[in-house]
XYZ file of C-alpha atoms in Angstrom:
584
model
C 116.094 93.530 130.932
C 112.364 91.592 130.377
C 109.479 92.698 128.555
C 105.915 91.402 130.009
C 102.798 91.788 127.819
C 99.801 93.561 129.337
C 96.878 92.468 127.735
C 93.132 92.294 130.221
C 91.643 95.297 131.590
C 92.404 93.749 135.425
C 95.607 94.049 134.641
C 96.132 97.791 132.978
C 94.143 98.265 137.041
C 96.656 96.919 138.559
C 99.894 99.224 136.919
C 97.787 102.548 137.718
C 100.506 103.817 139.829
C 103.430 102.426 137.952
C 102.510 103.808 135.104
C 102.026 107.446 136.462
C 105.540 107.413 137.893
C 107.002 106.716 134.275
C 104.256 109.080 132.862
C 105.605 111.502 135.094
C 109.325 111.040 134.963
C 109.036 111.134 130.853
C 109.364 115.268 129.926
C 107.950 113.863 125.847
C 104.939 111.970 127.706
C 101.729 113.901 126.615
C 98.077 113.003 127.760
C 97.334 110.786 124.885
C 99.692 108.282 126.639
C 98.329 108.683 130.362
C 96.679 105.676 131.873
C 93.544 107.471 132.596
C 92.880 108.759 128.995
C 94.220 105.022 127.419
C 92.026 102.956 129.658
C 89.145 104.683 128.644
C 89.883 104.391 124.642
C 91.263 100.772 124.679
C 88.677 98.960 125.671
C 86.533 100.201 122.739
C 88.791 98.785 120.789
C 89.930 95.202 119.648
C 92.979 93.189 120.157
C 94.993 96.127 121.695
C 98.584 94.937 124.335
C 100.957 96.939 125.984
C 105.121 96.148 126.293
C 105.743 96.852 129.669
C 109.688 97.074 129.972
C 111.762 96.131 134.167
C 114.297 94.394 135.000
C 115.043 91.340 135.407
C 115.379 90.564 139.545
C 112.123 89.466 140.914
C 109.019 91.981 141.885
C 110.940 95.040 139.865
C 108.700 98.150 138.920
C 107.488 98.432 134.922
C 110.825 101.684 133.149
C 108.829 101.764 130.365
C 105.689 101.246 128.549
C 104.671 100.701 124.969
C 100.654 100.763 123.988
C 99.875 98.858 121.018
C 97.399 97.581 118.827
C 96.615 94.751 116.220
C 94.519 95.341 112.989
C 94.671 92.480 110.931
C 93.055 93.173 106.551
C 93.085 90.821 103.917
C 94.822 91.343 100.629
C 92.351 92.577 97.802
C 94.533 90.891 95.082
C 95.333 88.040 97.546
C 92.804 87.382 99.744
C 95.002 86.415 102.177
C 95.015 88.143 105.879
C 97.888 90.282 106.761
C 98.954 92.231 110.045
C 99.853 95.679 111.135
C 101.321 96.860 114.281
C 100.218 99.930 115.350
C 100.176 102.830 118.051
C 96.976 102.013 120.656
C 95.623 105.536 120.541
C 94.862 105.591 116.818
C 92.806 107.786 115.012
C 92.169 109.871 118.248
C 95.095 110.180 119.841
C 97.071 113.783 118.536
C 100.576 111.898 120.497
C 101.780 108.150 120.773
C 104.798 106.487 121.028
C 105.947 104.948 124.438
C 106.567 106.443 127.498
C 109.992 105.755 129.555
C 112.012 107.077 132.025
C 114.847 109.129 130.908
C 117.909 106.397 132.250
C 116.429 103.841 131.155
C 114.904 104.866 127.055
C 117.860 103.679 125.111
C 117.418 100.005 126.780
C 113.330 100.588 126.286
C 114.300 101.472 122.864
C 116.450 98.212 122.078
C 114.122 96.385 123.888
C 111.043 96.847 122.124
C 112.298 96.559 118.942
C 114.026 93.387 119.399
C 110.074 92.357 120.666
C 108.371 94.047 117.515
C 111.280 91.891 115.625
C 110.214 88.465 116.397
C 106.578 89.388 115.985
C 104.518 88.612 112.273
C 103.419 91.249 110.935
C 103.333 93.025 107.270
C 103.726 96.871 108.697
C 104.363 98.246 111.310
C 102.727 102.108 112.152
C 104.282 105.022 114.056
C 101.825 107.748 113.366
C 102.684 110.269 115.044
C 105.302 109.271 117.355
C 105.953 112.052 120.187
C 109.875 111.848 121.777
C 111.730 114.252 119.289
C 113.845 112.352 116.416
C 116.438 111.162 118.066
C 113.710 108.664 119.330
C 113.123 107.681 115.463
C 116.077 107.824 114.656
C 117.285 105.071 116.779
C 114.163 103.232 116.366
C 114.586 102.773 112.660
C 118.357 101.804 113.111
C 117.105 98.653 115.705
C 113.634 97.779 113.103
C 115.174 98.169 109.162
C 116.977 95.081 107.882
C 117.379 92.563 104.955
C 113.754 92.062 105.748
C 112.375 95.260 106.498
C 111.814 98.501 104.948
C 110.831 102.147 106.155
C 109.601 105.302 104.961
C 108.114 108.309 105.744
C 105.083 108.699 106.346
C 103.285 111.843 106.741
C 99.868 112.125 105.791
C 98.999 115.011 103.046
C 95.609 116.896 103.036
C 94.212 119.418 100.010
C 94.573 122.278 102.814
C 98.163 121.765 103.149
C 98.227 120.941 106.653
C 101.254 119.849 108.420
C 99.610 117.389 110.641
C 102.858 116.575 111.714
C 103.496 120.296 113.630
C 101.868 120.791 117.078
C 101.833 124.569 117.964
C 102.369 124.649 121.504
C 101.637 128.570 123.549
C 104.672 128.560 127.123
C 102.602 129.895 129.962
C 103.969 132.781 132.060
C 102.653 133.601 135.740
C 100.397 136.389 134.238
C 97.572 136.856 131.472
C 99.326 140.518 131.347
C 102.627 139.050 130.552
C 101.512 136.845 128.307
C 100.072 139.276 126.010
C 102.925 141.442 126.161
C 105.610 138.639 125.190
C 103.731 136.721 122.382
C 101.566 139.039 120.694
C 102.063 141.568 118.280
C 100.476 145.575 119.039
C 96.884 144.735 117.141
C 96.026 141.336 118.024
C 96.585 142.299 121.695
C 94.684 145.024 121.701
C 91.852 143.131 119.769
C 92.210 140.349 122.582
C 91.942 143.114 125.419
C 88.740 145.118 123.618
C 86.924 141.536 122.916
C 87.391 140.532 126.090
C 86.068 143.191 128.258
C 82.819 142.576 129.718
C 79.472 144.320 127.882
C 78.425 144.604 124.723
C 76.288 141.857 124.465
C 79.675 139.233 124.837
C 79.784 136.788 127.115
C 81.403 133.259 127.412
C 80.320 130.192 129.459
C 81.597 126.958 130.132
C 80.336 124.015 130.512
C 82.743 121.970 132.995
C 82.520 119.092 134.778
C 80.788 120.715 138.035
C 78.030 121.205 135.746
C 75.261 119.410 134.451
C 75.769 116.717 132.525
C 72.169 118.458 130.058
C 74.732 121.634 129.934
C 77.338 119.437 128.968
C 74.993 118.010 125.839
C 73.585 121.637 125.038
C 77.059 123.175 124.183
C 78.653 119.953 122.637
C 75.200 119.985 120.662
C 76.486 123.560 119.098
C 80.182 122.789 119.009
C 79.543 120.089 116.497
C 76.779 121.445 114.619
C 79.003 124.281 113.706
C 81.733 121.771 112.769
C 79.352 119.700 110.836
C 78.192 122.763 108.724
C 81.871 123.574 108.112
C 83.312 119.722 107.004
C 80.244 117.988 105.779
C 80.398 119.556 102.774
C 83.868 118.314 102.275
C 84.497 114.759 103.875
C 81.167 113.761 102.842
C 77.162 113.777 105.376
C 78.286 109.409 105.767
C 81.794 110.027 107.402
C 81.322 114.077 109.162
C 78.737 111.974 110.772
C 81.170 108.902 111.962
C 83.798 111.345 113.177
C 80.982 113.271 115.603
C 79.966 109.883 117.153
C 83.763 109.008 117.842
C 84.320 111.978 119.158
C 81.713 112.672 120.959
C 81.851 109.670 122.459
C 85.806 110.501 123.446
C 84.951 113.836 124.425
C 81.776 112.383 126.807
C 84.364 109.991 128.403
C 87.041 112.849 129.473
C 84.400 114.829 130.510
C 83.224 111.437 132.637
C 87.178 111.827 134.145
C 86.519 115.442 135.480
C 89.186 116.668 132.646
C 86.518 118.629 130.400
C 85.488 122.147 129.720
C 83.469 123.090 127.060
C 83.255 127.290 126.706
C 80.624 128.874 124.436
C 80.490 132.267 122.958
C 77.397 133.873 122.844
C 75.927 136.961 121.330
C 72.545 138.061 123.547
C 71.139 134.025 123.305
C 72.556 133.730 119.567
C 75.865 130.873 120.005
C 78.877 132.243 117.516
C 81.314 129.355 117.891
C 82.357 126.499 120.776
C 85.868 125.062 121.896
C 86.622 121.493 123.027
C 89.267 121.031 125.444
C 91.256 118.450 127.365
C 92.746 119.405 130.340
C 96.009 117.778 131.863
C 96.196 118.457 135.468
C 99.324 116.231 135.862
C 101.682 117.739 132.726
C 99.542 120.985 133.584
C 98.711 121.264 130.287
C 95.541 122.329 128.582
C 94.966 120.794 124.818
C 92.335 122.505 122.066
C 91.075 119.251 120.100
C 87.951 120.368 118.044
C 86.179 123.804 117.837
C 83.280 125.077 115.333
C 82.144 128.433 114.919
C 79.341 130.457 113.173
C 81.418 130.515 109.412
C 79.002 133.816 108.759
C 79.688 135.981 111.900
C 82.671 138.127 111.115
C 84.004 140.454 113.877
C 84.708 139.852 116.938
C 86.557 136.149 115.215
C 85.055 133.932 117.478
C 87.685 132.119 117.116
C 90.582 134.770 118.598
C 88.089 135.273 121.960
C 87.840 131.725 122.581
C 90.899 130.800 122.663
C 92.319 134.182 124.466
C 89.433 133.134 126.929
C 90.954 129.466 127.944
C 94.205 131.430 127.450
C 93.616 133.934 130.357
C 91.723 130.796 132.087
C 94.618 128.313 131.876
C 97.099 130.412 133.519
C 95.051 131.609 136.161
C 94.654 128.181 137.111
C 98.407 128.116 136.951
C 98.768 125.625 133.602
C 102.191 125.511 131.998
C 100.977 124.887 128.643
C 98.220 125.537 126.163
C 98.450 123.172 123.114
C 96.869 123.559 120.174
C 97.661 119.999 119.061
C 98.207 118.792 115.950
C 98.283 121.198 112.861
C 99.705 124.001 111.764
C 97.104 126.307 110.427
C 98.104 129.417 109.927
C 94.626 131.077 112.980
C 96.988 129.442 115.864
C 100.586 131.179 115.099
C 98.066 135.052 116.049
C 98.620 133.387 119.906
C 102.843 133.353 120.095
C 103.100 129.156 120.291
C 105.918 127.246 119.675
C 106.149 124.184 117.273
C 106.857 120.964 118.652
C 107.139 118.571 116.108
C 106.642 114.619 115.691
C 107.260 111.864 113.068
C 105.731 109.504 111.155
C 106.647 106.389 109.663
C 105.719 103.618 108.366
C 107.489 99.856 108.136
C 106.639 97.536 106.041
C 108.216 93.632 104.948
C 109.958 93.269 101.601
C 108.172 90.466 100.815
C 104.592 91.978 101.727
C 103.217 89.251 103.351
C 103.545 88.264 107.659
C 107.410 88.093 108.889
C 107.657 84.569 109.314
C 105.180 83.841 106.622
C 102.173 83.294 109.218
C 99.632 85.099 111.022
C 100.351 86.722 114.594
C 98.854 84.491 117.033
C 96.966 87.770 118.098
C 94.382 87.305 115.116
C 94.021 83.643 114.806
C 90.448 84.370 116.495
C 89.498 87.568 114.687
C 90.371 85.596 110.827
C 88.507 82.767 111.727
C 85.616 85.366 112.896
C 86.108 86.850 109.383
C 85.552 83.190 107.627
C 83.016 82.271 108.916
C 80.950 85.626 107.726
C 82.743 84.942 104.074
C 81.729 81.315 104.231
C 77.858 82.049 105.240
C 78.195 84.885 102.936
C 78.483 82.214 99.729
C 82.799 83.816 99.976
C 83.994 80.267 100.231
C 87.126 80.157 98.111
C 88.423 83.087 100.287
C 86.929 81.666 102.863
C 89.043 78.831 102.119
C 92.794 81.261 102.097
C 91.267 82.453 105.562
C 91.150 78.800 106.949
C 94.123 77.389 105.301
C 96.036 80.717 106.689
C 94.690 80.388 110.528
C 96.344 76.201 110.163
C 99.454 77.413 109.272
C 99.627 79.322 112.756
C 97.672 77.128 115.025
C 97.522 73.575 113.552
C 95.166 72.404 115.942
C 92.602 74.925 115.792
C 89.211 72.253 115.198
C 87.806 75.125 113.871
C 89.580 75.792 110.850
C 90.063 72.156 110.669
C 86.188 71.935 111.068
C 85.815 74.551 108.153
C 88.269 73.220 105.541
C 86.141 69.481 105.788
C 82.678 71.211 105.501
C 83.971 72.670 102.538
C 85.289 69.698 100.863
C 82.297 68.647 101.881
C 80.460 71.552 100.089
C 82.786 70.181 96.900
C 81.285 67.037 97.238
C 84.477 65.202 98.085
C 83.373 63.246 100.763
C 85.889 61.178 101.192
C 88.197 63.859 102.642
C 86.567 65.893 105.248
C 86.223 62.156 107.055
C 89.440 61.937 108.914
C 89.046 65.757 110.157
C 85.237 65.110 111.485
C 86.632 62.391 113.105
C 90.007 63.901 114.248
C 87.247 67.629 115.281
C 84.868 64.955 117.214
C 87.620 63.458 119.415
C 89.385 66.537 120.620
C 86.382 68.267 121.224
C 84.017 69.297 124.066
C 80.639 68.554 122.648
C 81.538 66.052 119.811
C 77.352 66.421 119.210
C 77.840 69.229 115.516
C 81.202 66.767 114.073
C 78.903 63.417 114.909
C 76.191 64.520 112.663
C 78.754 65.460 109.720
C 80.376 62.407 109.522
C 76.998 60.669 109.658
C 76.056 63.026 106.826
C 79.467 62.005 104.935
C 79.636 58.123 105.146
C 75.883 58.871 103.771
C 76.359 60.674 100.963
C 79.648 58.653 100.048
C 77.357 55.580 100.020
C 74.908 57.455 97.781
C 77.396 58.554 95.701
C 79.016 54.627 95.547
C 75.391 52.847 95.376
C 74.327 55.534 92.652
C 78.007 54.909 90.354
C 76.631 51.324 90.005
C 75.786 49.942 86.496
C 71.984 49.132 85.532
C 72.501 47.902 81.548
C 70.130 48.343 79.145
C 69.528 46.414 75.733
C 67.431 46.483 72.813
C 67.783 50.480 73.008
C 68.680 51.775 68.744
C 69.823 55.380 69.325
C 71.058 56.990 66.070
C 74.807 58.251 66.161
C 74.355 61.938 67.647
C 71.149 62.368 68.785
C 70.192 62.362 72.769
C 67.565 60.634 74.356
C 65.371 62.254 76.897
C 62.920 60.890 79.797
C 61.501 63.275 81.576
C 59.402 62.129 84.588
C 61.267 62.897 88.134
C 64.751 63.093 86.083
C 65.878 63.199 82.743
C 68.450 61.126 81.056
C 70.677 62.592 78.706
C 72.383 59.789 75.916
C 75.961 60.884 74.464
C 76.777 58.591 71.631
C 80.009 60.750 70.565
C 83.583 61.196 72.629
C 83.101 57.823 74.164
C 87.033 57.706 72.962
C 86.080 53.870 71.300
C 85.147 52.915 75.149
C 81.379 51.566 74.956
C 80.806 52.380 78.218
C 82.257 56.250 78.220
C 80.346 56.477 75.192
C 76.586 55.115 76.199
C 76.329 56.833 79.518
C 73.212 58.740 80.761
C 73.594 61.380 82.802
C 70.181 62.280 84.723
C 69.005 65.621 85.614
C 66.379 67.348 87.498
C 63.368 68.320 86.090
C 58.913 68.331 86.079
C 57.733 65.666 86.584
C 55.623 65.440 83.910
C 55.787 61.305 83.184
C 56.957 62.391 79.268
C 59.042 60.804 77.820
C 60.619 62.424 74.692
C 63.584 61.965 71.804
C 65.856 64.841 70.588
C 65.210 67.117 68.683
C 62.090 67.753 70.072
C 59.987 65.122 68.608
C 57.715 62.189 70.059
C 59.288 59.153 70.890
C 57.772 55.980 69.618
C 60.589 53.929 71.412
C 58.608 53.710 74.792
C 55.741 52.500 74.253
C 57.059 49.190 75.028
C 56.667 47.516 78.269
C 59.650 46.615 78.714
C 60.698 50.099 78.387
C 58.430 51.344 80.800
C 60.820 49.032 83.345
C 63.882 50.703 82.640
C 62.317 54.014 82.759
C 60.772 53.419 85.965
C 64.118 52.272 86.849
C 65.667 55.259 86.882
C 62.949 56.958 88.336
C 63.269 55.180 91.762
C 67.225 55.406 91.043
C 66.845 59.489 91.190
C 63.813 59.365 93.811
C 66.635 57.582 95.833
C 69.862 59.926 96.065
C 67.124 63.228 96.020
C 65.994 61.760 99.268
C 69.763 61.706 99.797
C 70.616 65.415 99.366
C 67.436 66.454 101.178
C 68.718 64.759 104.026
C 72.081 67.178 103.148
C 69.992 70.245 104.055
C 68.882 69.041 107.916
C 72.996 68.444 108.617
C 73.693 71.534 111.943
C 77.170 71.050 111.921
C 79.029 74.298 111.447
C 76.208 76.163 111.686
C 75.396 76.369 108.513
C 72.800 76.211 106.022
C 73.027 72.839 103.207
C 71.267 73.140 100.696
C 69.647 69.632 98.774
C 71.574 68.125 97.047
C 71.353 70.098 92.888
C 72.257 66.464 90.425
C 73.345 69.260 87.849
C 76.037 70.122 90.375
C 80.136 69.497 89.712
C 81.794 66.760 92.163
C 77.876 65.917 93.824
C 76.403 62.644 93.296
C 74.371 63.545 90.376
C 75.576 60.817 88.415
C 73.006 57.614 89.456
C 73.505 55.163 86.819
C 76.053 54.266 83.801
C 74.105 52.227 81.431
C 75.346 50.472 78.714
C 73.365 49.890 75.303
C 73.925 47.279 72.821
C 71.731 47.690 69.573
C 70.253 45.110 67.599
C 70.295 44.863 64.092
C 67.164 45.825 62.874
C 66.124 49.024 64.412
C 63.670 48.026 66.383
C 62.865 50.423 69.042
C 61.565 47.212 71.318
C 63.619 47.480 74.927
C 63.737 45.194 78.082
C 65.997 44.948 80.989
C 68.627 42.334 80.693
C 69.828 39.797 83.314
C 72.139 40.140 85.230
């Protein structure tokens, strides 16, 4: 057998007939694995891909399909990105999994699991897998091992609802036969009475044949009821997100002609609404969402609406009425049978991706995230992301350029020169790389020039004091901590300050040593060196490589070109505060 990867819209369009044939042959396939539903849903989600199984013979048709999607998130503790493989329909599909011709199901499980084991992932989430327990058990057997563990991951909720149970009603030939075989006598009498016309009751159904405005009105009624019911429990923001996503999905279904929205009215007052997906291939009606007036008690809007829809489905020749996920008590009034799903989480024992690297399909996504981290100032996290990218794709120019920029920002001007040069040789447009190379060389030269020692003699500084000269820069003289090294002990560090032009000696006393001509010359030399490096720092702001803004060089910043000069001092014995420039 052979597995092909389909990950483009054109590729998915090309296999429609083959997909439909496999979908109809699989007794476990449901609407959310149909070609039409996935065609509308998957393009709205990124990084989807489909495993397609066929015989090795050239031109042989596909016999199984497994739609999947990749999700990548950073670990909150380590900052490393991890990949998860999830079902393509997750978040909207009540049924997920793969579809297969029955005679190839075992080959499909073996082939798909073998492929998945070779991928780079931390978690594999088989949520709401349909197909019975035998499929789940076979996949567990094929996927578990010394590197991978698994557990049941059925979600819990505060309402004690089991979302791995789907109540499904099998529909007979007539509605009367349904009432007699599926309902209690009391419920049957109520439903018959409420479904009779008269008494001000009316049920209108928005269908594909009706205008969009009619559908919009009915869906507004539905979601207004749903909002009132669930906003206090889910929160306003999350409620609106769910409504937006559900409305969009249902509109896609309506455009395909597979949506009905019945509304129950009492006069001009709406009492409740449903949204049903019509699966014409499998002859099934799927109840997706409802909303009703919570203050209206009799008749129950839900009982009337579902009874109306079941009667309509029987009249149109449908075989099942599927309540989808959730074992809410009201669904059992209609005589359903339970279909069970499974949720299984596979996770690597190491807590990192298999193989220790990103999935190849995640490299571009992580690169985009790394750029966002860099631009937001989270450079440590950006460095981790760029490093992960290079582990997965060593020739990735963006990651090389990103790490080089981070080294540049740290003032390590020699390190990024080689990556910038290598990147410029491979890039189709090397101008931005050339700009960075030039700035790197310039800053490295400025750092080297600024580090050259100058000598000031005949300046007496008492032990433990600090000499500050304020102008274009501050010079701070430290006389202790030199470890016996007179040059190190006499190092003056320069800092930017206000241009007051005043010389002072710490602690806060007027400096009488700065009145001599020679001392003024030394001060001017300090100011000149500071201005030169400040100009070099301003040049950094014009660097346009990497699409990032670079602030001027801050002379106090660690590892930057902020140490402008090293001035050795020779103190005279009289303590006179005269100063002059020394001969070289």
